[in-house]
Coordinates of C-alpha atoms in Angstrom, one line a residue:
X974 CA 34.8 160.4 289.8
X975 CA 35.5 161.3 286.2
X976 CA 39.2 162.6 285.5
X977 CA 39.6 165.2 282.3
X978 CA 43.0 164.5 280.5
X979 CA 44.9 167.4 280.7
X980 CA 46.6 167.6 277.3
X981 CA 47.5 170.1 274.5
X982 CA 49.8 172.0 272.4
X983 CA 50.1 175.1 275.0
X984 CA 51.7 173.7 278.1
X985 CA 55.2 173.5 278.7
X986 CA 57.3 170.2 278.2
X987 CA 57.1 167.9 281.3
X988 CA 53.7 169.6 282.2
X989 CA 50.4 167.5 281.6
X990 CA 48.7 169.9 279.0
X991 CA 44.8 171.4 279.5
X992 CA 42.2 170.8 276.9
X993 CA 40.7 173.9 276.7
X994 CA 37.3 172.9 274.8
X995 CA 36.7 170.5 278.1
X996 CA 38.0 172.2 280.8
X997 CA 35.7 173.3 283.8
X998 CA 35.8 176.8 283.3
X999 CA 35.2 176.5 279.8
X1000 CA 32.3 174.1 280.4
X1001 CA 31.0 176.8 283.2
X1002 CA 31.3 180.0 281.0
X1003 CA 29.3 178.2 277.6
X1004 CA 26.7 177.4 280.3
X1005 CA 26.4 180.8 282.6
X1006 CA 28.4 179.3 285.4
X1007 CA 30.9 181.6 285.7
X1008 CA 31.3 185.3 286.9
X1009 CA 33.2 188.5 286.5
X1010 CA 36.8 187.9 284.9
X1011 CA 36.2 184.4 284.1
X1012 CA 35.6 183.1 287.7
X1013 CA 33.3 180.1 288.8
X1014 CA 30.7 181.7 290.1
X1015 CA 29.7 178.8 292.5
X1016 CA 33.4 179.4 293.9
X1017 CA 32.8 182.6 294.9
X1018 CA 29.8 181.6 296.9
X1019 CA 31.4 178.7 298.5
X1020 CA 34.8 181.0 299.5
X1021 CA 32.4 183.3 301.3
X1022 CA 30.4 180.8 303.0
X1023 CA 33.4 178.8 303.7
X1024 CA 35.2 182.0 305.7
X1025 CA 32.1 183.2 307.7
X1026 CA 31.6 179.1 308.8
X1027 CA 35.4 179.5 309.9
X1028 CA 33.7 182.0 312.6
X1029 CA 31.6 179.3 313.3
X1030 CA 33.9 177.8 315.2
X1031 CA 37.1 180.8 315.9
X1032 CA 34.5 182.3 317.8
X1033 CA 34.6 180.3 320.6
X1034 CA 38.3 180.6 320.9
X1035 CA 38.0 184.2 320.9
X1036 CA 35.6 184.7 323.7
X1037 CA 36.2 181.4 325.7
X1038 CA 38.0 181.0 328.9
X1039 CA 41.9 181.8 328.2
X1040 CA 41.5 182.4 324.3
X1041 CA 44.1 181.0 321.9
X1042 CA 45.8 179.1 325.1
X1043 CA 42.1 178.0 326.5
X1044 CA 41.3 176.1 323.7
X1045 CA 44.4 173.4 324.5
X1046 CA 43.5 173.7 328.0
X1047 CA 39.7 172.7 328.1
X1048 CA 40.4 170.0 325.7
X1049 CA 39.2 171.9 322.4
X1050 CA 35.2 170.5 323.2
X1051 CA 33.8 173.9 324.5
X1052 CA 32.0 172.0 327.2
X1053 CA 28.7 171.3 325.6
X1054 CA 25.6 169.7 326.4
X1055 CA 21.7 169.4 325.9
X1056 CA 20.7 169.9 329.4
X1057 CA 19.3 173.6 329.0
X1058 CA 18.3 175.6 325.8
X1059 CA 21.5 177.4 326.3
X1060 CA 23.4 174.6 326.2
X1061 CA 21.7 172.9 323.1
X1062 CA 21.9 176.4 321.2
X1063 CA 25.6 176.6 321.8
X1064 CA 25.8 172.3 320.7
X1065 CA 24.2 173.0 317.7
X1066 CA 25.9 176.1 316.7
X1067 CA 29.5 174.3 317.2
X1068 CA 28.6 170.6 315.9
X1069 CA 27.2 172.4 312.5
X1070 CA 30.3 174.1 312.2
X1071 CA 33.2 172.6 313.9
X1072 CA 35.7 171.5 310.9
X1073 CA 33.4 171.5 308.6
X1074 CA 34.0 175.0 306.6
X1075 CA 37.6 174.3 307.5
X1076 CA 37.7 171.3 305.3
X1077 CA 35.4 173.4 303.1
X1078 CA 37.8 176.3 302.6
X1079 CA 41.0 173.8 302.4
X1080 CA 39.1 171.9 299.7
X1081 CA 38.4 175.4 298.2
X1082 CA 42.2 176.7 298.1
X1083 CA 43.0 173.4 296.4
X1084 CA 40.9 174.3 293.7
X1085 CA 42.5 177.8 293.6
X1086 CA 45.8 176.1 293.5
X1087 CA 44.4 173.8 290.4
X1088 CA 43.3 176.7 288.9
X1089 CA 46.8 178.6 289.2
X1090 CA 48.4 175.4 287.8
X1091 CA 46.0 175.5 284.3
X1092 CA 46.7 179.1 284.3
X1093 CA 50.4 178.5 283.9
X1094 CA 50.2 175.5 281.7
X1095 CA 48.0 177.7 279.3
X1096 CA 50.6 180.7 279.2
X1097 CA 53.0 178.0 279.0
X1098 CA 55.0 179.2 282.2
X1099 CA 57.1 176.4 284.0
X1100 CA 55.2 175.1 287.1
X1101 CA 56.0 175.5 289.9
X1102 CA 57.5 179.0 288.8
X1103 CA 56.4 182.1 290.4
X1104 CA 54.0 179.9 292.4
X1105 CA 56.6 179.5 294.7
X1106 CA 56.7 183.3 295.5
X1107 CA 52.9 182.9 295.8
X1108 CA 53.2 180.6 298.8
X1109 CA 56.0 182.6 300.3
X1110 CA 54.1 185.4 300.4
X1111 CA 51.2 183.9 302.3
X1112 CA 53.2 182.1 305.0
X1113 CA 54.8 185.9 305.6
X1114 CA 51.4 186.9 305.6
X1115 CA 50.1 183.6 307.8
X1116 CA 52.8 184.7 310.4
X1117 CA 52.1 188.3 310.5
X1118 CA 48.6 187.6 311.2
X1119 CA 49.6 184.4 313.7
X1120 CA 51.9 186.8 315.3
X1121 CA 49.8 190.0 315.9
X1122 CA 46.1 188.4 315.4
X1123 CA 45.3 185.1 316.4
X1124 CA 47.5 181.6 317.2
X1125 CA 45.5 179.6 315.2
X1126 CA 45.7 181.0 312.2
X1127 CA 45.1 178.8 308.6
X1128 CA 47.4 180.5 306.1
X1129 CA 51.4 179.3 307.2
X1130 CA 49.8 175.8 307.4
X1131 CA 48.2 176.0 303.7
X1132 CA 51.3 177.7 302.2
X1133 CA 53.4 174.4 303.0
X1134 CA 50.7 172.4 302.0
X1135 CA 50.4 174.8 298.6
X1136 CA 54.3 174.3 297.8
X1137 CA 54.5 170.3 298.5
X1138 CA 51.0 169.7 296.7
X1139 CA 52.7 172.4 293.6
X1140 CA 55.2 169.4 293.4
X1141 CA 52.9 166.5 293.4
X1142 CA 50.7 168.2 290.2
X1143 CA 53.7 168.0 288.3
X1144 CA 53.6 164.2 288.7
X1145 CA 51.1 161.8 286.8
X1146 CA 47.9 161.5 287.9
X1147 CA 48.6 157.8 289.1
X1148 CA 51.0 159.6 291.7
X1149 CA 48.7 162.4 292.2
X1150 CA 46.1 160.0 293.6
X1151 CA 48.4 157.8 295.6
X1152 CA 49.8 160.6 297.6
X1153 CA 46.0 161.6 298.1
X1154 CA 45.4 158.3 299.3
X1155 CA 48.3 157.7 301.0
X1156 CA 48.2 160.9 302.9
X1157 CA 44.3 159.9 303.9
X1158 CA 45.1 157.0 305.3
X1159 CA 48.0 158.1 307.5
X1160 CA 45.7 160.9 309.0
X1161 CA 43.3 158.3 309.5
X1162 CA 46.0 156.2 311.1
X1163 CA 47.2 159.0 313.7
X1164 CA 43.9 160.1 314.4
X1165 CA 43.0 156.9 315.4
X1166 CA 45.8 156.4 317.8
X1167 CA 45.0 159.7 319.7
X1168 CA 41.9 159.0 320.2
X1169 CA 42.9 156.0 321.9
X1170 CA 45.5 158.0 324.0
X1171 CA 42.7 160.4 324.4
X1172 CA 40.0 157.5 325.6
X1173 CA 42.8 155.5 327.4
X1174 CA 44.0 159.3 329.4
X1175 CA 42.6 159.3 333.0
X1176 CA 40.4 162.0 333.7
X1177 CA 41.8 165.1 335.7
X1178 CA 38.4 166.0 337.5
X1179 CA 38.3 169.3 335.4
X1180 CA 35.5 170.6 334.1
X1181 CA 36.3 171.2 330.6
X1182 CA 35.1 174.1 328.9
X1183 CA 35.1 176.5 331.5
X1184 CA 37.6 178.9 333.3
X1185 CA 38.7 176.2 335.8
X1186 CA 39.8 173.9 333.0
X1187 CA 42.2 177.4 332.0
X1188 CA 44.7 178.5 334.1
X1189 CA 44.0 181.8 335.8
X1190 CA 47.2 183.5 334.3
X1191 CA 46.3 183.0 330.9
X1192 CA 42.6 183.9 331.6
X1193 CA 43.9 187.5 333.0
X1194 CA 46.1 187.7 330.0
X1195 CA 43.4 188.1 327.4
X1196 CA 41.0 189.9 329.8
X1197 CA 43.5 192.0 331.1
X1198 CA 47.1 191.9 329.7
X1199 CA 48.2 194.1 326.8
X1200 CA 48.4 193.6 323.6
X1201 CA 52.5 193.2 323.6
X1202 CA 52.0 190.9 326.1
X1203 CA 49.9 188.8 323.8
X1204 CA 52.0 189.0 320.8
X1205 CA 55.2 187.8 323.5
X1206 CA 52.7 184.6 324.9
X1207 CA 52.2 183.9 321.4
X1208 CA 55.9 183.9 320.2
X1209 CA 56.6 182.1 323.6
X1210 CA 54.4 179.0 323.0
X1211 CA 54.8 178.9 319.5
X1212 CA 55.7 175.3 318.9
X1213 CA 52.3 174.0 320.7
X1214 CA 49.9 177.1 319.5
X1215 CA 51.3 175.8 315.8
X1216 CA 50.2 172.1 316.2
X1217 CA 46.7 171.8 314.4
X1218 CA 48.4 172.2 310.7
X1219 CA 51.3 169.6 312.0
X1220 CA 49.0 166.9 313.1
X1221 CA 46.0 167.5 310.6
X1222 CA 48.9 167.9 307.3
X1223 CA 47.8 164.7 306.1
X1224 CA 44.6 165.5 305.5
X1225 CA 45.3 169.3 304.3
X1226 CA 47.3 167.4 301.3
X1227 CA 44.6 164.9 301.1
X1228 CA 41.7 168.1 300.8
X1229 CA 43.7 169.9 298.7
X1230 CA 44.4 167.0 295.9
X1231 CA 40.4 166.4 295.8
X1232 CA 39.8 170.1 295.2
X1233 CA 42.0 169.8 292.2
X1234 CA 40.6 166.1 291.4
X1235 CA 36.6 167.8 291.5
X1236 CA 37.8 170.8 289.7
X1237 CA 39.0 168.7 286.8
X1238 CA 36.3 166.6 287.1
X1239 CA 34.0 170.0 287.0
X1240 CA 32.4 169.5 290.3
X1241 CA 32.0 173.8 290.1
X1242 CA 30.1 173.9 286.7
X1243 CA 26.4 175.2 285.9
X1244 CA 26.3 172.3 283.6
X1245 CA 24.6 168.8 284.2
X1246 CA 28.2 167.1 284.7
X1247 CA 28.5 169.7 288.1
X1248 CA 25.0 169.4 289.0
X1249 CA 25.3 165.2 289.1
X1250 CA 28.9 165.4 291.2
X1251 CA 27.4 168.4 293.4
X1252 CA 24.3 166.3 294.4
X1253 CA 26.7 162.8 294.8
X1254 CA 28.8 165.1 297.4
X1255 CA 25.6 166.4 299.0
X1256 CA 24.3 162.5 299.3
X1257 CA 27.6 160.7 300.4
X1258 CA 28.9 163.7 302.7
X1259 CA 26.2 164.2 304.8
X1260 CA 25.0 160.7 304.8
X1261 CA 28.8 159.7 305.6
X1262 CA 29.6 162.7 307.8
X1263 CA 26.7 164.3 309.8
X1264 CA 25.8 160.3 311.6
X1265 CA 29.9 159.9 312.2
X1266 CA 29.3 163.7 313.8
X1267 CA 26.5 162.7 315.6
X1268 CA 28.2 159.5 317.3
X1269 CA 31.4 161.3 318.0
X1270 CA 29.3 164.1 320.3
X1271 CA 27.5 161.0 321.9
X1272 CA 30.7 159.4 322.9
X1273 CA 32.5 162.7 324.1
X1274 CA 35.4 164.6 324.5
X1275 CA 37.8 161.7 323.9
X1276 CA 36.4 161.4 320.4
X1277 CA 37.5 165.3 319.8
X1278 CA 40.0 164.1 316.8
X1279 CA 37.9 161.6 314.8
X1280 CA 34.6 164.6 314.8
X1281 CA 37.0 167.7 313.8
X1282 CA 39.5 165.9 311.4
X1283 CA 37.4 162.9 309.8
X1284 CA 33.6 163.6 310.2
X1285 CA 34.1 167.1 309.5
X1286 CA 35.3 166.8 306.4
X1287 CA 32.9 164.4 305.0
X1288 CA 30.2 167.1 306.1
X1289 CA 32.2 169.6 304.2
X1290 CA 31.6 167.5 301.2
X1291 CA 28.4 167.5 301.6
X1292 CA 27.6 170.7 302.3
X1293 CA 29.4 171.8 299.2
X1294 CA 26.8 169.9 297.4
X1295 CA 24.2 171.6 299.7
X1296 CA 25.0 175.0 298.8
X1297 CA 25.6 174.6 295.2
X1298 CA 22.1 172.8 294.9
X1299 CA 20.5 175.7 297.0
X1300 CA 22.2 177.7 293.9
X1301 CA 21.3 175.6 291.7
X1302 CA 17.3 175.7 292.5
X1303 CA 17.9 180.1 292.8
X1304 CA 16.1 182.1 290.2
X1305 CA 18.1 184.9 290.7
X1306 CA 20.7 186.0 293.4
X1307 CA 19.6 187.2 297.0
X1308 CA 21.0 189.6 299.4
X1309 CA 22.7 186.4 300.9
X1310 CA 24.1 185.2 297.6
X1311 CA 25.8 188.2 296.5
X1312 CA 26.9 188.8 300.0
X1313 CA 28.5 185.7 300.2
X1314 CA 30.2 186.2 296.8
X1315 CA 31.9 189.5 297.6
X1316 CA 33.2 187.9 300.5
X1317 CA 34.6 185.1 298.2
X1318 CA 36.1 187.7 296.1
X1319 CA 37.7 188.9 298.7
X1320 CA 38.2 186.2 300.8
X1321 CA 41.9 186.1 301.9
X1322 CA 41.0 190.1 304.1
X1323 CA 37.9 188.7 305.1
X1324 CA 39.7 185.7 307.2
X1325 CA 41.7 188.7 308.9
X1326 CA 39.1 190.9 308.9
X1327 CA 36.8 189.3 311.2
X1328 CA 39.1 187.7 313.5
X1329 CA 40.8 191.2 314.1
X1330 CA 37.1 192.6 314.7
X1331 CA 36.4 189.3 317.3
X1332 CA 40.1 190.5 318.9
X1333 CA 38.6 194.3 319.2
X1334 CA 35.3 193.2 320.6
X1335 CA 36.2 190.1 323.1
X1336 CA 39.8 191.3 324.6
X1337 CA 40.5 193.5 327.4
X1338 CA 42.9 195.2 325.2
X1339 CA 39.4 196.6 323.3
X1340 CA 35.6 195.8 324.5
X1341 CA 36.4 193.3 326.8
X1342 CA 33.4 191.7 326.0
X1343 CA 34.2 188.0 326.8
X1344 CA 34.6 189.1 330.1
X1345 CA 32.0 191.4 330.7
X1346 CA 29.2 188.8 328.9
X1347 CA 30.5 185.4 329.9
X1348 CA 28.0 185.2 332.5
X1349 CA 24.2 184.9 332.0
X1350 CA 24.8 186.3 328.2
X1351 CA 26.4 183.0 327.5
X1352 CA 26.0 181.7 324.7
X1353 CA 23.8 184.4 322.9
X1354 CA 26.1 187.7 322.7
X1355 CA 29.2 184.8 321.3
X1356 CA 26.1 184.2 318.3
X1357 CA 25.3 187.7 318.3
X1358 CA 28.9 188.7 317.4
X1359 CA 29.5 186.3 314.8
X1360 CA 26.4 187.7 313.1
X1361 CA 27.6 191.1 313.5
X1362 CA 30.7 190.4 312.2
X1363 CA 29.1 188.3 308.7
X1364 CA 26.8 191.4 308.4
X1365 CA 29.7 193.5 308.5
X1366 CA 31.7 191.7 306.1
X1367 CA 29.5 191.6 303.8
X1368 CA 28.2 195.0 303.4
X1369 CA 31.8 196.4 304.0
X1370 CA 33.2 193.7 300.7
X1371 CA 30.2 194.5 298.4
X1372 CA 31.0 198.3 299.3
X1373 CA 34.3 197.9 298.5
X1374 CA 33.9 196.0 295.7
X1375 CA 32.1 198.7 294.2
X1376 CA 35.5 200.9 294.0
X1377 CA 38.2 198.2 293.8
X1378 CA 38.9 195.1 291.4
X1379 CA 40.3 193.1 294.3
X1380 CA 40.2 192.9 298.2
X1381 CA 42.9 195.2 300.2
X1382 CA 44.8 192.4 301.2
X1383 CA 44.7 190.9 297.9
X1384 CA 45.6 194.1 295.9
X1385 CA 48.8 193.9 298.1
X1386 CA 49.4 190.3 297.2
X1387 CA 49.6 191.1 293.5
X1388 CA 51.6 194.0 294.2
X1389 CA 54.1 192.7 295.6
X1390 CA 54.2 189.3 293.5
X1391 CA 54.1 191.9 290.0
X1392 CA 57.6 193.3 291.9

């Protein structure tokens, strides 16, 4: 992959400097790539896409057995299969999501982080700066939402990765990619010991995936409990409900260094140069990713780790170069495109958006609807909702979009960071 030198009279001393005549977004604008206010229109498109796949998978949590807590309990696998059309629908939905728009969306805030980084080289502000109070202000907002939304929440996880990866861009780029690398290999490295802990573990007779894999106390919590009782189990198991960004931080510094690396290599362009990297990503990720995916489900539930946090993001990868060839081939954009785009834009209310709608529509503390439907509606009313919930993001950001520069939750970001 092709690096562009970073150099130039306008960045501050001990800062590599952009070269504005090659940079990607100046590449993008002489060829039509970008959109309003000088953003990469492809980024916009990928953002949105990248939060509504997060569903994908969050949806499960929300209307599974025990929630938040169910997930550890039924081993994370959801308990699929192919020996009914329910049971395929429900595979197919989760293997082409699982991970994969994770990776995609922590690949995604790299680039947003390389972007803020040529931003402040080109006004010649010291790096990391106010960056700092960027990232602070999205792990308050990452525990706000963990606290009084959902466990699993993305955001306190990528503000530590934002502040340690902030340091390593003001390295050379010979140190830049031997932390990637070296942070690749040692995900690769613990992944591969827990799956053999995992393979090695003696099955418990359970039967994953379902209520008796879920302790009945936490299953009446979430169908029954109220809402301060949620917030106190959250704050309660803390430590374990926080583990995904501690085990998988290898490979959020590892995604986040290659969305600065494609950035600068201008993997996000309308140009030829994005249109060959795009369709190398598309080739290598799913050629890479979606057999790796495919042998991981064959072998089962002990292989959990190496599908979500290695074959996922090769996938993700590839379906960057998917999408952006879709775009590429588009004569002008659809309802889907600019849907998609206006939930990029306002991508960070989105992400709380819908999983505040799945709490409303799955808990007992508001439908109650994972209870209710878990029966013979199982799996089609868990689709259904993550349909409604895309359809109502995106009417509801192209709406709003239509009064407002920036999302809700964003327009409070740059308030308080102007303060």
């Amino acid at each position: 992959m092709t690096e562009i030198p970073l150099t130039g009279p306008s960045a501050p001393a001990g800062l590599p400097r952009p070269k504005p005549a090659t940079s990607p977004v100046a590449e993008a604008a002489k060829s039509g790539g970008v959109a309003t206010e000088g953003r990469l229109a492809l980024l916009d498109v990928l953002r949105g896409a990248a939060i509504l796949g997060t569903l994908m998978t969050n949806v499960w949590i929300f209307t599974g057995p025990g929630s938040e807590w169910g997930v550890l309990q039924s081993g994370g696998t959801g308990g699929t299969g192919f020996g009914s059309l329910p049971a395929a629908a429900e595979s197919v939905f989760r293997l082409l999501a699982d991970g994969k728009f994770l990776s995609m969306l922590t690949i995604l805030f790299g680039v947003g982080l390389a972007i803020q980084y040529n931003s402040a080289a080109k006004r010649g502000q010291p790096w990391p700066g106010r960056y700092r109070w960027r990232a602070l202000f999205l792990f308050v907002e990452g525990t706000l939402h963990f606290v009084l939304v959902f466990a699993w929440d993305v955001l306190m996880g990528y503000a530590v990765t934002a502040l340690f990866v902030a340091h390593v861009l003001t390295r050379s780029e010979r140190t830049q990619q031997r932390v990637m690398w070296w942070a690749a290999g040692l995900h690769l490295a613990l992944m591969g010991l827990l799956t053999v802990a995992l393979a090695a573990a003696p099955d418990d007779g359970k039967d994953k995936g379902t209520a008796d894999a879920v302790s009945p106390q936490v299953v009446d919590l979430y169908a029954e409990g109220s809402y301060l009782e949620q917030i106190s189990f959250r704050l309660e198991n803390t430590i374990a409900l926080r583990v995904e960004p501690i085990l998988s931080f290898g490979l959020l510094v590892f995604l986040f260094l290659l969305g600065v690396r494609l950035l600068r290599a201008g993997a996000f362009g309308a140009d030829a140069t994005g249109r060959r990297i795009r369709s190398r990503m598309l080739a290598w990720g799913l050629g890479l990713g979606v057999p790796l995916t495919v042998l991981t489900a064959i072998g089962g539930e002990a292989y959990f780790l190496v599908s979500r946090y290695c074959a996922a993001p090769l996938v993700a990868i590839g379906y960057i170069g998917l999408i952006g060839a879709a775009l590429d081939r588009a004569r002008r954009p659809g309802p889907l495109t600019i849907g998609l785009t206006n939930v990029g834009r306002t991508a960070l209310s989105g992400y709380v958006l819908q999983n505040v709608l799945c709490v409303v529509a799955s808990y007992g503390i508001g439908l109650g609807l994972a209870a209710r439907l878990g029966g013979t509606a199982h799996p089609w009313w868990v689709m259904g909702l993550w349909a409604a919930v895309c359809l109502v993001l995106m009417a509801g950001s192209t709406l709003w979009l239509r009064h407002f520069s920036t999302g809700p939750l964003e327009s409070v970001q740059k308030w308080v960071l102007r303060r």
